[in-house]
Short mmCIF file of N, CA, C and O in Angstrom, two decimals:
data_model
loop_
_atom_site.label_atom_id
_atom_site.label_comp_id
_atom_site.label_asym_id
_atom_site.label_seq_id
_atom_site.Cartn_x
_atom_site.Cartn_y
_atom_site.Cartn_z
N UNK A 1 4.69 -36.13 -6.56
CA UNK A 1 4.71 -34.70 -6.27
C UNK A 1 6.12 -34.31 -5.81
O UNK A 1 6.36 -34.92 -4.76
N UNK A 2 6.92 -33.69 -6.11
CA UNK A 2 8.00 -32.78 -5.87
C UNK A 2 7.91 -31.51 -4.91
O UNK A 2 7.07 -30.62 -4.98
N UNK A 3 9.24 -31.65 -3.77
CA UNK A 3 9.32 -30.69 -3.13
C UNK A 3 9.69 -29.29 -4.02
O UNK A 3 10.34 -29.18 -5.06
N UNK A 4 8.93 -28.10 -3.07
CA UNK A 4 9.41 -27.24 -4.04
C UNK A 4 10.83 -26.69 -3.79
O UNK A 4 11.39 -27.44 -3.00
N UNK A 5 11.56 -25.73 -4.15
CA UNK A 5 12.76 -25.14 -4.05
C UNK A 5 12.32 -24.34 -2.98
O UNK A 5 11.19 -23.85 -2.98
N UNK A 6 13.23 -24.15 -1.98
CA UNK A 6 12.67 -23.35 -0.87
C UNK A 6 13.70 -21.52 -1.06
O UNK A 6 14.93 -21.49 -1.02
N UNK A 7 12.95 -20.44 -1.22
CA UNK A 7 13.59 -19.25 -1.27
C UNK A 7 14.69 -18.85 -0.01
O UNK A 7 14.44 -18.52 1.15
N UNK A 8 15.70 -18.99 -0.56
CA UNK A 8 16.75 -18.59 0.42
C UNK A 8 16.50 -19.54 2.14
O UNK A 8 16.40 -18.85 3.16
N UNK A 9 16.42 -20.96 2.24
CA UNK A 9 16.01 -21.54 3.76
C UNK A 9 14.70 -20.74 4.48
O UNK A 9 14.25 -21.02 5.59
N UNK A 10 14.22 -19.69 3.58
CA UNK A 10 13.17 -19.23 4.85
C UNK A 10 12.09 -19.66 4.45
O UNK A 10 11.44 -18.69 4.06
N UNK A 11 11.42 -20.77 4.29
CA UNK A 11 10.01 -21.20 4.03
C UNK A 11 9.18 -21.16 3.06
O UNK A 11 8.04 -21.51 3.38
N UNK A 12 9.40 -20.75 1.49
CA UNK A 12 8.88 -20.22 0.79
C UNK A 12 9.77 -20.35 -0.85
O UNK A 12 10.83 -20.02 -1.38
N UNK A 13 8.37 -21.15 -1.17
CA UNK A 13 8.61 -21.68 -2.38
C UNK A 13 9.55 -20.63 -3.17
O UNK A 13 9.29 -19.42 -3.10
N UNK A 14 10.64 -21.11 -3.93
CA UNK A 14 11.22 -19.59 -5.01
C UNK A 14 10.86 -19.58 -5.99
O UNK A 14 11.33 -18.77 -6.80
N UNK A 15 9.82 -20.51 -6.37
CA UNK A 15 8.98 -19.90 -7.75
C UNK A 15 8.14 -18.79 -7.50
O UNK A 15 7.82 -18.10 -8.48
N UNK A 16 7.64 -18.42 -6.15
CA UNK A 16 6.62 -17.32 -5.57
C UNK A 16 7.27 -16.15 -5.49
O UNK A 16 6.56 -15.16 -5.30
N UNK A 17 8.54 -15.98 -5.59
CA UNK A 17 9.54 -14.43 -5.58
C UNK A 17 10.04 -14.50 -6.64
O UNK A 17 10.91 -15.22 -7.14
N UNK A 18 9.11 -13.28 -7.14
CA UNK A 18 9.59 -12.42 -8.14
C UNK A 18 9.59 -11.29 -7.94
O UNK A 18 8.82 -10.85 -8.79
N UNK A 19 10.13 -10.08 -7.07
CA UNK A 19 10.46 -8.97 -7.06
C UNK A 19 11.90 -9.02 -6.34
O UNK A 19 12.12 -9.95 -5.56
N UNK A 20 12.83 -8.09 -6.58
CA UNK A 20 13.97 -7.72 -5.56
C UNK A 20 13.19 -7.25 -3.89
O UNK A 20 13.48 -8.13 -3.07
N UNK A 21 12.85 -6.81 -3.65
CA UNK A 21 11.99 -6.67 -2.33
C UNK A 21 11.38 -8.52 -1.79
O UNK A 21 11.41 -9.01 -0.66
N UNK A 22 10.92 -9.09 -2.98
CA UNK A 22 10.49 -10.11 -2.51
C UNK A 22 11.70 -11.33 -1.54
O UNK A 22 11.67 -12.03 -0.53
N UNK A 23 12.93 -10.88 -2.95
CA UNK A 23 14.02 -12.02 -2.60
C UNK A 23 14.68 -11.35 -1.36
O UNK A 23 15.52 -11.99 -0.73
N UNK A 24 14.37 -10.22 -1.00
CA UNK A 24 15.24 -9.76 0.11
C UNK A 24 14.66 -10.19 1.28
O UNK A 24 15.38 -10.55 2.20
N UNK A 25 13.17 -10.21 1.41
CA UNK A 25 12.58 -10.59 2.56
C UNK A 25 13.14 -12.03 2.82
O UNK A 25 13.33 -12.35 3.99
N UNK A 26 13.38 -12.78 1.99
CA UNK A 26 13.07 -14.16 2.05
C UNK A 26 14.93 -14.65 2.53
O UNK A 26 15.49 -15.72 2.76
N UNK A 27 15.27 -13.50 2.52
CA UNK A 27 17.48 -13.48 3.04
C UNK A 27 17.10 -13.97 4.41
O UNK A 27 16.62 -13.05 5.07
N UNK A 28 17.15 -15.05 5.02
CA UNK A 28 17.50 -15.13 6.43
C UNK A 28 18.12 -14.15 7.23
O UNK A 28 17.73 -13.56 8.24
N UNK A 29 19.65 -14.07 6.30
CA UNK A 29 20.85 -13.25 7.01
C UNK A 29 20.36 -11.43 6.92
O UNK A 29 21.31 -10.68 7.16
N UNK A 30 19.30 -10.88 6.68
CA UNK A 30 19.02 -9.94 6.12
C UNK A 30 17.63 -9.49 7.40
O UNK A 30 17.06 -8.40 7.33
N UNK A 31 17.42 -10.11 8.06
CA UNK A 31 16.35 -9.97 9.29
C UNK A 31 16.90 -10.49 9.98
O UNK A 31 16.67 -11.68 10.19
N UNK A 32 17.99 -9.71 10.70
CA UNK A 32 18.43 -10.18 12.29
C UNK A 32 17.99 -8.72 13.25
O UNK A 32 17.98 -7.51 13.02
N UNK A 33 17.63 -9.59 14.41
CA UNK A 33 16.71 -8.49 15.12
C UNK A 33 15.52 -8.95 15.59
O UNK A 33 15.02 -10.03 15.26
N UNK A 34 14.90 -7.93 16.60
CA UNK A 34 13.73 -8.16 16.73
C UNK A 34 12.67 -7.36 15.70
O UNK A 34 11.49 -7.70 15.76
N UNK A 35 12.92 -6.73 15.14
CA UNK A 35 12.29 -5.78 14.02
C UNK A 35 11.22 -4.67 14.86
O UNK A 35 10.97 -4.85 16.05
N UNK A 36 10.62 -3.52 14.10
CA UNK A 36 10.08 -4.07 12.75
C UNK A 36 11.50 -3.87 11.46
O UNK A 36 12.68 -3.50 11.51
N UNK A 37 10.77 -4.23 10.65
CA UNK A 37 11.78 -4.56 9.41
C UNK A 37 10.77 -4.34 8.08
O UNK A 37 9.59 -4.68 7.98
N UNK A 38 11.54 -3.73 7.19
CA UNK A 38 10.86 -2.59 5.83
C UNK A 38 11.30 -3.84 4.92
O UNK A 38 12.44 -4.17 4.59
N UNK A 39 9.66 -4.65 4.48
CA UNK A 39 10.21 -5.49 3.65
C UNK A 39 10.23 -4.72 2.01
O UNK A 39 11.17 -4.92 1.23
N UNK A 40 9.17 -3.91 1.70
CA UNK A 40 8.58 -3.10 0.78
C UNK A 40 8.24 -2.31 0.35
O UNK A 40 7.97 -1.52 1.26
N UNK A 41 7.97 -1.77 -0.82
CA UNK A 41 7.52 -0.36 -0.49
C UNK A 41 6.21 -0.62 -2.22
O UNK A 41 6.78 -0.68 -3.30
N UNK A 42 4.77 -0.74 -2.20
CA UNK A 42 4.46 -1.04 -3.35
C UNK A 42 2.62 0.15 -3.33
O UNK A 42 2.09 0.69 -2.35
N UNK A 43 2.30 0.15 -4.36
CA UNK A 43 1.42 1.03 -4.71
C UNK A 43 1.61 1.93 -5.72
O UNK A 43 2.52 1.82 -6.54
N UNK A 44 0.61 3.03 -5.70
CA UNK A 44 1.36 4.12 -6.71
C UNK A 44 2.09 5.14 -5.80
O UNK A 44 2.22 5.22 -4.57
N UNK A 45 2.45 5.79 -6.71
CA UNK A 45 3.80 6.78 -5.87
C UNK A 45 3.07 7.94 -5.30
O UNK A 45 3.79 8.76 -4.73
N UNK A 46 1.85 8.16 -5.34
CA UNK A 46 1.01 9.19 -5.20
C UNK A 46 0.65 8.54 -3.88
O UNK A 46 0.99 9.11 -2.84
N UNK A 47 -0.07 7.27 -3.81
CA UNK A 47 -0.03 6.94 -2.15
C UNK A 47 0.62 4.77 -2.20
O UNK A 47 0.21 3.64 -2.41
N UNK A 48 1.72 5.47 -1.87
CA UNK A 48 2.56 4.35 -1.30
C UNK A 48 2.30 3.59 -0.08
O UNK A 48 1.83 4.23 0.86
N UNK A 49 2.54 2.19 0.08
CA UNK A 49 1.73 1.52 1.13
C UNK A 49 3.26 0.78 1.43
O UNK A 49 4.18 0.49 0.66
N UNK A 50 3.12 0.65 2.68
CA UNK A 50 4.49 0.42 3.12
C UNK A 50 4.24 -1.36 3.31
O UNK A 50 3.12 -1.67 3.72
N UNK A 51 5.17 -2.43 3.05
CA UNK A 51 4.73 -3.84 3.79
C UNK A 51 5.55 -4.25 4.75
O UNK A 51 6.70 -4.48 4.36
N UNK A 52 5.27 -4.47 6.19
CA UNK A 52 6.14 -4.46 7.30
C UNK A 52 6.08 -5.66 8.05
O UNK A 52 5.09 -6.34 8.34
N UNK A 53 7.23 -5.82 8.31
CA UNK A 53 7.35 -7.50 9.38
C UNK A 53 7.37 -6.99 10.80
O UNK A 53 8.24 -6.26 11.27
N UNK A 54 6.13 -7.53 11.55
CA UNK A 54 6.42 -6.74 12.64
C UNK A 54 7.10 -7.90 13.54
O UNK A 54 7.32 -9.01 13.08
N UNK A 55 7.44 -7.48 15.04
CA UNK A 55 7.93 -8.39 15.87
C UNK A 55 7.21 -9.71 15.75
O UNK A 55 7.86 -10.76 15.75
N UNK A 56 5.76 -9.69 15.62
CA UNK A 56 5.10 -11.02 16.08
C UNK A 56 5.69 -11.89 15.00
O UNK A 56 5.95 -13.02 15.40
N UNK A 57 5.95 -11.65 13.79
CA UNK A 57 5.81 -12.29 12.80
C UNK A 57 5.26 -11.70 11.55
O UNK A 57 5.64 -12.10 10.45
N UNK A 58 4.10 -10.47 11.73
CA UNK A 58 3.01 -10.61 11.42
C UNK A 58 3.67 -9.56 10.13
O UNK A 58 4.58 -8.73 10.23
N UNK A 59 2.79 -9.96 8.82
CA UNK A 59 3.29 -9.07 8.03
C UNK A 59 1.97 -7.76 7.31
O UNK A 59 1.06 -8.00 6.52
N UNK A 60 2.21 -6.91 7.71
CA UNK A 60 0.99 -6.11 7.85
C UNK A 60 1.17 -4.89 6.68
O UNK A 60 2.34 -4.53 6.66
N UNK A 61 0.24 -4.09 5.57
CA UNK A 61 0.84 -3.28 4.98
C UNK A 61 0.16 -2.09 5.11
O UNK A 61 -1.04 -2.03 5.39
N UNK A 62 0.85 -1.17 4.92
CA UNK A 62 0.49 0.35 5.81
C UNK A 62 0.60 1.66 5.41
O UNK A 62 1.76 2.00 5.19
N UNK A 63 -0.46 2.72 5.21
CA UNK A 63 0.03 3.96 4.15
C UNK A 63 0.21 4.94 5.49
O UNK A 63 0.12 4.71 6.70
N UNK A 64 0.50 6.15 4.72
CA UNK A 64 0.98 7.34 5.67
C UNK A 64 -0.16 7.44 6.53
O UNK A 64 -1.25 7.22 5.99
N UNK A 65 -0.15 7.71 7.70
CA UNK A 65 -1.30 7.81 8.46
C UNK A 65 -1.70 7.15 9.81
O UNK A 65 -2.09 7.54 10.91
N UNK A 66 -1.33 5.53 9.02
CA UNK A 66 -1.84 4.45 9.29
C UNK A 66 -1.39 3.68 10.73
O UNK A 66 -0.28 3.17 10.58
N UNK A 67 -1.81 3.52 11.75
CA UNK A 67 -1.35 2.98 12.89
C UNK A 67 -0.79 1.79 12.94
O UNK A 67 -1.45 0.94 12.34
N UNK A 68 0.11 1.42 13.41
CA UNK A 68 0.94 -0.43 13.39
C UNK A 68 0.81 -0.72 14.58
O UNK A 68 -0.07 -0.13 15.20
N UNK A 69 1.58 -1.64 15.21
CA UNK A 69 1.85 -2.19 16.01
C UNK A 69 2.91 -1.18 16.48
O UNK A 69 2.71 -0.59 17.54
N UNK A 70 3.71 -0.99 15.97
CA UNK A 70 5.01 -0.42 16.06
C UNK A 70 5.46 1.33 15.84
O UNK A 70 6.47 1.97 16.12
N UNK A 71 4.26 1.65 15.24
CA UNK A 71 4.24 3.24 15.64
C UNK A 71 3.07 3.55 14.17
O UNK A 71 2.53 2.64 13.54
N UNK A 72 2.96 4.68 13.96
CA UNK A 72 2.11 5.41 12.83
C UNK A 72 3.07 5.80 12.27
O UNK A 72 4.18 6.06 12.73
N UNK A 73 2.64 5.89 11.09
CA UNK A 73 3.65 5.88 9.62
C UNK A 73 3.09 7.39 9.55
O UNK A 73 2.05 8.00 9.78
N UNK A 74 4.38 7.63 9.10
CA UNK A 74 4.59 9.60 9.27
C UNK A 74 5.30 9.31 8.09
O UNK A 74 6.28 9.90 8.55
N UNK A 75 5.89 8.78 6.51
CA UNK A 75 6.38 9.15 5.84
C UNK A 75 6.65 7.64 5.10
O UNK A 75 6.86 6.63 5.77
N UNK A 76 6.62 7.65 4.01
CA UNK A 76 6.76 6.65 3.09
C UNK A 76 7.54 7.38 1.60
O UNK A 76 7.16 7.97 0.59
N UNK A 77 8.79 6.91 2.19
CA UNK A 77 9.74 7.25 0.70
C UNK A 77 9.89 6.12 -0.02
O UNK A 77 9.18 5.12 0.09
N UNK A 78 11.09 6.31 -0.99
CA UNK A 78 11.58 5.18 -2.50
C UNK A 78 11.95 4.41 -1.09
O UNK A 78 10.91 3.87 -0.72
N UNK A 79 12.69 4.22 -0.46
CA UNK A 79 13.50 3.22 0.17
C UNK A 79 13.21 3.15 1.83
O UNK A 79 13.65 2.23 2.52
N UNK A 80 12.72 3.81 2.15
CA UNK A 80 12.83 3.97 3.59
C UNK A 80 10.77 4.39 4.38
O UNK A 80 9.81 4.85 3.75
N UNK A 81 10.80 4.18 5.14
CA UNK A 81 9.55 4.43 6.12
C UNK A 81 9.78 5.42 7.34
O UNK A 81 10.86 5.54 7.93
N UNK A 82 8.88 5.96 7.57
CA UNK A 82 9.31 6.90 9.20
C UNK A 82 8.33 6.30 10.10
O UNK A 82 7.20 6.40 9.63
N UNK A 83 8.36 5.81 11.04
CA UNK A 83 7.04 5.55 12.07
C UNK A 83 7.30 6.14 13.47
O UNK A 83 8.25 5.95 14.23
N UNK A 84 6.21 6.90 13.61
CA UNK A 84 6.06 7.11 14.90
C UNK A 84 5.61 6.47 16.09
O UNK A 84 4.42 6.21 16.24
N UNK A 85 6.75 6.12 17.20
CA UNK A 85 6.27 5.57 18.35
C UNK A 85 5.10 5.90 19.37
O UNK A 85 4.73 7.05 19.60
N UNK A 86 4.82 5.29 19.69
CA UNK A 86 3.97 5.79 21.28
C UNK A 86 4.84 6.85 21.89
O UNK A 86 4.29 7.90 22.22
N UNK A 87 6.25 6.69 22.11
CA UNK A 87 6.81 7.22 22.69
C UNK A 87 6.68 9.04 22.26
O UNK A 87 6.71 10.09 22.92
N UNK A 88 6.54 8.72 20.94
CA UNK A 88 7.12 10.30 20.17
C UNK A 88 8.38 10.23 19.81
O UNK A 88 8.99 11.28 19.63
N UNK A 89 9.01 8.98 19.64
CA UNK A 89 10.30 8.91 19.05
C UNK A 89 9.91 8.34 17.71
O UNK A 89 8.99 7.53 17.58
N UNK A 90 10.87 8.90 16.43
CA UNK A 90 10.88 8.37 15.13
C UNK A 90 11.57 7.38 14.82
O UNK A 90 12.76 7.43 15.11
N UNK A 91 11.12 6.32 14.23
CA UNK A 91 12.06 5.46 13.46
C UNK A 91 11.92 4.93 12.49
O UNK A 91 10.99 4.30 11.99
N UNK A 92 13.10 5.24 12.13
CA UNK A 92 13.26 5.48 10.58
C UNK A 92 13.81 3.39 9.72
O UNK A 92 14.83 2.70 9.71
N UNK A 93 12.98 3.32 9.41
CA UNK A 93 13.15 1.58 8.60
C UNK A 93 13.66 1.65 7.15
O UNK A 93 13.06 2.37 6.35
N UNK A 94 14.42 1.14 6.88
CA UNK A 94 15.03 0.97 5.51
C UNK A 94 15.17 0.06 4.52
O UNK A 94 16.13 -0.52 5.02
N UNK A 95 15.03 -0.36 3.80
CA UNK A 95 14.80 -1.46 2.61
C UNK A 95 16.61 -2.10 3.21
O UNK A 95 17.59 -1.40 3.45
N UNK A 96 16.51 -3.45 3.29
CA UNK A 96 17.93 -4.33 3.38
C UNK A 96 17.83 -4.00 1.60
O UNK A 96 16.86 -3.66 0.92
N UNK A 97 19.46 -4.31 1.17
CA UNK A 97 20.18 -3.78 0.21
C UNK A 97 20.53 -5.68 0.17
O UNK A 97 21.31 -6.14 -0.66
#
């Protein structure tokens, strides 16, 4: 049995990434921080579901509306997320490039 190729050092076979969103999650250098962090953006464009790394680890996916860990999703664009805090502050998450 053969080890597999590991995607970019972060844990994960690179035969399993096949999207640009996929290979970006999998950038080490590309999640520095405590996050959250906008790994995705997938669904239809009519209702888009956001996929998010939250602090724990945890990777959770989320449409407009939808409560996180990390605030309620108030907006799901091409590239970017809006979530609302507890606080009532916005923050705005962006696809790493």
């Amino acid at each position: 049995m053969t080890t597999p190729k590991l995607a970019r050092d972060a844990g994960y076979p690179q035969s399993k990434v096949t999207s640009p969103a996929g290979a970006t999650a999998t950038r080490s250098d590309v999640l520095q921080g405590k996050g959250p962090f906008l790994l995705g953006i997938a669904g239809k464009t009519t209702d888009p579901r956001a996929i998010l790394l939250m602090k724990t680890g945890e990777v959770i996916r989320a449409g407009r509306g939808d409560r996180t860990p990390s605030g309620t999703v108030l907006a799901i664009g091409a590239d970017q997320v809006q979530l609302k805090t507890s606080f009532g502050h916005v923050l705005a998450l962006t696809l790493a490039e």
